[in-house]
Amino acid sequence: MKKIGVLTSGGDSPGMNAAIRAVVRKAIFHGIEVYGVYAGFTGLISGDIKKLEIGSVGDIIHRGGTMLHTARCEEFKTEAGQKKAIEQLNKIGIEGLVVIGGDGSYRGAQKLTERGYPTIGVPGTIDNDIPGTDFTIGFDTALNTIIDAIDKIRDTATSHERTYVVEVMGRDAGDLALWAGLADGAESIIIPEEQYDMDQIVRRLERGHKRGKKHSIIIVAEGVGSGIDFANKIQEATQMETRVTVLGHIQRGGSPTAFDRVLASRLGAKAVELLLEGQAGKTVGIESNKLVYHDINEILKVRHILDKEMYNLSQELSI
Ligand code: ADP
């Protein structure tokens, strides 16, 4: 293999730049040319592809977002779109592609591989909802952004003796809510993977109030539904003043944490190694701090599983 390509697709996440940098530098280290595809599969179809040099990825390791931009592309879901994309790659002589993104982007990568085009997936999403890796690139940064926000909310919650409901991202996964709740000592953590019992939440809030607790924080994962609706229910049931904060897209931005930069560097480099070994249709990941890879078909068949033990612990610590 003499030329490879790299793109970012779907929702962006902090650390994608560090992954791009790793792909580019690792490839150049091995004497391979690297091409950046702009705006995900949209740029692949239109041929928005440029050669990247060592310096092209300078000064980006600490920046959130993605220098290659990202997009959602309906046309790529069609056979015609996928064929056009492969034609663009063949025109330049690019022989393999690294796709950094979430599970939707993985489906795109799977389609390219099915059409005979070697593709490797790198997990980039704040949601931590991708099987085959303990962590996805961006999760740790988003988690720290949430913690920072909740610490601030806690100050005002204490001053006003209020209950605060904080809605966090995560799509169908409760990882961000669970980790944030555990890290911030939330009273209750409401996630899609576990049923919640409103009576129990109310009893816990009232118990805390009786023993003089000045504030209560409840974290609701977006996969459960609206934080605003949830806050209304809590206020009705407890008659306590309840406020809601929907953290929204600030969770996607910001400078990646050291953990995400290192993770992204390791995973990006591993993806290049796999392409150079002649692998295709694989996804890279980290399991028990070891780099691993899996068949993309297998990964797309299974669901990410939340750590139930951690959830139980969060319940025990918030009595
Ligand atoms: P994420 O990668 O963050 O999960 P999306 O689900 O939006 O984000 O997927 C990103 C892009 O991947 C889509 O806009 C589309 O171009 C491509 N994609 C998603 N599903 C498929 C599919 N079944 N076949 C081909 N391409 C797909």
Coordinates of C-alpha atoms and ligand atoms in Angstrom, one line a residue:
M1 CA 0.0 0.0 0.0
K2 CA 1.5 3.4 -1.0
K3 CA -1.4 5.8 -0.5
I4 CA -4.1 5.8 2.2
G5 CA -7.0 8.2 3.0
V6 CA -8.6 9.4 6.3
L7 CA -11.9 11.0 7.0
T8 CA -14.1 12.0 10.0
S9 CA -17.8 11.4 9.8
G10 CA -21.1 11.8 11.8
G11 CA -21.0 13.6 15.1
D12 CA -17.7 15.2 15.9
S13 CA -15.8 14.5 19.1
P14 CA -12.8 16.1 20.9
G15 CA -9.8 14.0 20.0
M16 CA -10.7 13.4 16.4
N17 CA -7.8 15.8 15.4
A18 CA -5.3 13.8 17.5
A19 CA -6.5 10.7 15.6
I20 CA -6.1 12.4 12.2
R21 CA -2.6 13.5 13.2
A22 CA -1.7 10.0 14.3
V23 CA -2.9 8.5 11.0
V24 CA -1.0 11.0 9.0
R25 CA 2.3 10.8 10.9
K26 CA 2.2 7.1 11.3
A27 CA 1.7 6.6 7.6
I28 CA 4.4 9.1 6.6
F29 CA 6.7 7.4 9.1
H30 CA 6.2 4.2 7.1
G31 CA 6.8 6.1 3.8
I32 CA 3.1 6.1 2.8
E33 CA 1.3 9.1 1.3
V34 CA -1.8 10.3 3.1
Y35 CA -4.9 12.0 1.8
G36 CA -7.5 13.9 3.8
V37 CA -11.1 13.6 2.7
Y38 CA -13.1 16.7 3.8
A39 CA -16.7 16.6 5.2
G40 CA -16.9 12.8 5.6
F41 CA -18.6 10.7 3.0
T42 CA -19.9 13.9 1.3
G43 CA -16.4 14.8 0.4
L44 CA -15.6 11.3 -0.6
I45 CA -18.4 11.4 -3.2
S46 CA -17.6 14.8 -4.5
G47 CA -13.8 14.2 -4.5
D48 CA -12.9 16.9 -1.9
I49 CA -9.6 15.1 -1.2
K50 CA -6.2 16.7 -0.5
K51 CA -2.8 15.4 0.2
L52 CA -1.7 15.9 3.8
E53 CA 1.9 16.4 4.9
I54 CA 3.6 16.2 8.3
G55 CA 3.0 19.9 8.8
S56 CA -0.7 19.7 7.7
V57 CA -1.5 18.2 11.1
G58 CA 0.7 20.5 13.2
D59 CA -0.9 22.4 16.0
I60 CA -4.1 20.4 16.1
I61 CA -3.5 17.8 18.8
H62 CA -5.0 20.1 21.4
R63 CA -8.0 21.3 19.4
G64 CA -11.6 20.0 19.6
G65 CA -13.7 19.4 16.5
T66 CA -12.1 18.0 13.4
M67 CA -9.8 19.8 10.9
L68 CA -11.3 17.6 8.1
H69 CA -14.8 18.7 9.0
T70 CA -17.6 16.2 9.2
A71 CA -21.0 15.6 7.7
R72 CA -24.0 13.4 7.5
C73 CA -24.5 12.1 3.9
E74 CA -27.7 10.4 2.8
E75 CA -26.3 9.8 -0.7
F76 CA -23.6 7.5 0.7
K77 CA -26.3 5.1 1.9
T78 CA -27.1 4.3 -1.7
E79 CA -25.2 1.9 -4.0
A80 CA -24.6 4.8 -6.5
G81 CA -23.1 7.0 -3.8
Q82 CA -20.8 4.2 -2.6
K83 CA -19.6 3.5 -6.1
K84 CA -18.9 7.2 -6.8
A85 CA -16.9 7.3 -3.6
I86 CA -14.8 4.3 -4.6
E87 CA -14.2 5.9 -8.1
Q88 CA -12.9 9.1 -6.5
L89 CA -10.5 7.0 -4.3
N90 CA -9.3 4.9 -7.3
K91 CA -8.8 8.1 -9.4
I92 CA -6.1 9.2 -7.0
G93 CA -4.8 5.7 -6.4
I94 CA -5.7 5.7 -2.7
E95 CA -5.7 2.0 -1.6
G96 CA -7.2 2.0 1.9
L97 CA -9.3 4.3 4.1
V98 CA -9.5 5.1 7.8
V99 CA -12.9 6.2 8.9
I100 CA -13.1 8.0 12.3
G101 CA -16.7 8.2 13.6
G102 CA -19.6 6.5 15.4
D103 CA -21.6 3.5 14.5
G104 CA -23.3 5.2 11.5
S105 CA -19.9 5.9 10.1
Y106 CA -19.0 2.3 10.8
R107 CA -21.9 1.2 8.6
G108 CA -20.4 3.3 5.8
A109 CA -17.0 1.7 6.3
Q110 CA -18.6 -1.7 6.3
K111 CA -20.3 -1.0 2.9
L112 CA -16.9 0.1 1.4
T113 CA -15.3 -3.1 2.6
E114 CA -18.2 -5.2 1.1
R115 CA -17.5 -3.5 -2.2
G116 CA -13.9 -4.6 -2.0
Y117 CA -12.4 -1.4 -0.7
P118 CA -10.2 -1.9 2.5
T119 CA -11.5 0.3 5.3
I120 CA -10.7 0.5 9.0
G121 CA -13.0 2.1 11.6
V122 CA -11.8 4.2 14.5
P123 CA -14.3 4.9 17.3
G124 CA -14.8 8.7 17.6
T125 CA -17.9 9.7 19.6
I126 CA -18.5 11.3 23.0
D127 CA -21.3 8.7 23.6
N128 CA -19.0 5.7 24.4
D129 CA -21.7 3.5 22.7
I130 CA -19.4 1.5 20.4
P131 CA -18.8 -2.2 21.1
G132 CA -15.2 -3.5 20.8
T133 CA -13.6 -0.8 22.9
D134 CA -13.7 0.2 26.5
F135 CA -13.6 3.9 25.5
T136 CA -14.4 5.9 22.4
I137 CA -12.4 9.1 21.5
G138 CA -14.1 12.1 23.1
F139 CA -15.9 10.4 25.9
D140 CA -13.4 11.4 28.6
T141 CA -13.4 15.1 27.4
A142 CA -17.2 15.3 27.3
L143 CA -17.3 13.7 30.8
N144 CA -14.9 16.3 32.2
T145 CA -17.0 19.1 30.5
I146 CA -20.1 17.7 32.3
I147 CA -18.3 17.5 35.6
D148 CA -17.1 21.1 35.3
A149 CA -20.6 22.3 34.5
I150 CA -22.2 20.2 37.4
D151 CA -19.6 21.5 39.9
K152 CA -20.8 25.1 39.0
I153 CA -24.5 24.1 39.1
R154 CA -23.8 22.6 42.6
D155 CA -22.6 26.0 43.9
T156 CA -25.8 27.7 42.9
A157 CA -27.9 24.7 43.9
T158 CA -26.4 24.9 47.4
S159 CA -27.0 28.6 47.7
H160 CA -30.6 28.3 46.8
E161 CA -31.4 24.9 48.3
R162 CA -32.8 23.6 45.1
T163 CA -33.0 20.4 43.2
Y164 CA -31.3 20.4 39.9
V165 CA -32.0 18.1 37.0
V166 CA -29.1 18.0 34.4
E167 CA -29.8 16.4 31.0
V168 CA -26.6 15.0 29.4
M169 CA -25.9 13.6 26.0
G170 CA -25.2 9.9 25.1
R171 CA -27.8 9.0 22.6
D172 CA -29.1 5.6 23.6
A173 CA -26.2 4.9 26.0
G174 CA -26.2 5.9 29.7
D175 CA -22.4 6.0 30.0
L176 CA -21.9 9.8 30.1
A177 CA -24.7 10.1 32.7
L178 CA -23.4 7.2 34.8
W179 CA -19.8 8.3 34.9
A180 CA -20.8 11.9 35.5
G181 CA -23.2 10.9 38.2
L182 CA -20.6 8.8 40.0
A183 CA -17.9 11.4 39.6
D184 CA -20.2 14.1 40.9
G185 CA -22.0 12.3 43.6
A186 CA -25.4 12.8 42.0
E187 CA -28.5 11.8 44.1
S188 CA -30.0 9.9 41.2
I189 CA -28.8 8.8 37.7
I190 CA -31.5 8.1 35.2
I191 CA -30.3 6.1 32.2
P192 CA -32.0 4.2 29.4
E193 CA -30.5 0.8 30.4
E194 CA -32.2 0.8 33.8
Q195 CA -35.8 1.3 34.9
Y196 CA -36.3 4.1 37.3
D197 CA -38.7 4.2 40.2
M198 CA -40.1 7.7 40.7
D199 CA -41.2 6.9 44.3
Q200 CA -37.7 5.8 45.2
I201 CA -36.2 9.0 43.7
V202 CA -38.7 11.2 45.6
R203 CA -38.0 9.3 48.9
R204 CA -34.3 9.8 48.4
L205 CA -34.7 13.5 47.8
E206 CA -36.9 13.9 50.9
R207 CA -34.6 11.8 53.0
G208 CA -31.7 14.1 52.0
H209 CA -33.7 17.2 52.6
K210 CA -34.6 16.0 56.2
R211 CA -31.0 15.4 57.1
G212 CA -30.2 19.0 56.0
K213 CA -28.9 18.5 52.5
K214 CA -28.7 21.8 50.8
H215 CA -29.0 20.6 47.2
S216 CA -29.8 17.6 45.1
I217 CA -28.4 16.8 41.6
I218 CA -30.2 14.4 39.3
I219 CA -28.6 13.4 36.1
V220 CA -30.8 12.4 33.2
A221 CA -29.4 10.8 30.1
E222 CA -31.0 12.1 26.8
G223 CA -31.8 8.5 25.9
V224 CA -34.5 8.5 28.6
G225 CA -36.3 11.6 27.3
S226 CA -36.5 15.3 28.1
G227 CA -34.8 16.6 31.2
I228 CA -37.4 19.3 31.3
D229 CA -40.3 16.8 31.5
F230 CA -38.4 14.9 34.2
A231 CA -37.8 18.0 36.3
N232 CA -41.6 18.9 36.1
K233 CA -42.4 15.4 37.4
I234 CA -39.9 15.8 40.3
Q235 CA -41.3 19.2 41.2
E236 CA -44.8 17.9 41.2
A237 CA -44.0 14.9 43.3
T238 CA -41.7 16.7 45.9
Q239 CA -43.1 20.2 45.9
M240 CA -39.4 21.2 46.0
E241 CA -38.2 24.0 43.8
T242 CA -36.6 22.2 40.8
R243 CA -34.5 23.6 38.0
V244 CA -33.3 22.0 34.8
T245 CA -30.1 22.5 32.7
V246 CA -29.8 20.9 29.3
L247 CA -26.1 20.9 28.7
G248 CA -26.4 20.4 24.9
H249 CA -23.5 20.9 22.5
I250 CA -21.0 22.3 24.9
Q251 CA -20.4 18.6 25.6
R252 CA -19.0 18.1 22.1
G253 CA -16.5 20.9 22.2
G254 CA -13.3 21.9 24.0
S255 CA -9.7 20.9 24.1
P256 CA -9.4 17.1 24.4
T257 CA -8.2 15.7 27.7
A258 CA -4.8 14.0 27.9
F259 CA -6.6 10.7 28.0
D260 CA -8.4 11.3 24.7
R261 CA -5.3 12.6 23.0
V262 CA -3.3 9.5 24.0
L263 CA -6.2 7.2 23.1
A264 CA -6.7 8.9 19.7
S265 CA -3.0 8.7 19.0
R266 CA -2.9 5.0 19.8
L267 CA -6.0 4.1 17.9
G268 CA -5.2 6.2 14.8
A269 CA -1.7 4.6 14.5
K270 CA -3.2 1.1 15.0
A271 CA -5.6 1.7 12.1
V272 CA -2.7 2.5 9.8
E273 CA -0.8 -0.6 11.0
L274 CA -3.8 -2.8 10.2
L275 CA -4.1 -1.3 6.6
L276 CA -0.4 -1.9 6.1
E277 CA -0.8 -5.5 7.3
G278 CA -3.4 -6.0 4.6
Q279 CA -6.4 -6.0 6.9
A280 CA -9.8 -4.7 5.9
G281 CA -13.2 -4.3 7.5
K282 CA -11.8 -4.0 11.0
T283 CA -12.4 -1.6 13.9
V284 CA -9.8 -0.7 16.4
G285 CA -10.3 -0.3 20.1
I286 CA -8.8 -0.5 23.5
E287 CA -9.7 -3.2 26.0
S288 CA -8.0 -3.4 29.4
N289 CA -5.6 -0.8 28.1
K290 CA -4.4 -3.1 25.3
L291 CA -5.0 -2.2 21.6
V292 CA -7.3 -4.6 19.9
Y293 CA -9.2 -5.0 16.7
H294 CA -12.4 -6.7 15.7
D295 CA -14.3 -7.6 12.5
I296 CA -16.6 -4.6 11.7
N297 CA -19.5 -7.0 10.9
E298 CA -19.3 -8.6 14.4
I299 CA -19.2 -5.2 16.0
L300 CA -22.2 -3.9 14.1
K301 CA -24.2 -7.0 15.2
V302 CA -23.9 -6.4 18.9
R303 CA -24.8 -3.6 21.3
H304 CA -22.6 -1.7 23.7
I305 CA -23.2 -2.9 27.2
L306 CA -23.2 -0.5 30.2
D307 CA -21.2 -1.5 33.2
K308 CA -23.9 -2.8 35.5
E309 CA -21.5 -3.1 38.5
M310 CA -20.8 0.6 38.2
Y311 CA -24.4 1.4 38.1
N312 CA -25.0 -0.6 41.2
L313 CA -22.2 1.2 42.9
S314 CA -23.7 4.5 42.1
Q315 CA -26.9 3.4 43.7
E316 CA -25.1 2.3 46.8
L317 CA -23.1 5.5 47.2
S318 CA -26.1 7.8 46.8
I319 CA -28.2 6.4 49.7
Ligands
ADP1 P1 -22.2 8.6 13.6 O1 -21.1 8.0 12.8 O2 -21.7 9.6 14.6 O3 -23.0 7.5 14.3 P2 -24.4 8.9 11.6 O4 -25.2 7.8 12.2 O5 -25.0 10.2 11.3 O6 -23.2 9.4 12.7 O7 -23.6 8.4 10.4 C1 -22.7 9.1 9.7 C2 -22.8 8.9 8.2 O8 -22.4 7.5 7.9 C3 -24.1 9.0 7.6 O9 -24.5 10.3 7.3 C4 -24.0 8.2 6.3 O10 -23.3 8.9 5.3 C5 -23.1 7.1 6.7 N1 -23.9 5.9 7.0 C6 -24.7 5.7 8.1 N2 -25.4 4.5 8.0 C7 -25.1 4.0 6.8 C8 -25.4 2.8 6.0 N3 -26.3 1.9 6.5 N4 -24.9 2.6 4.8 C9 -23.9 3.5 4.3 N5 -23.6 4.6 5.0 C10 -24.1 4.9 6.2

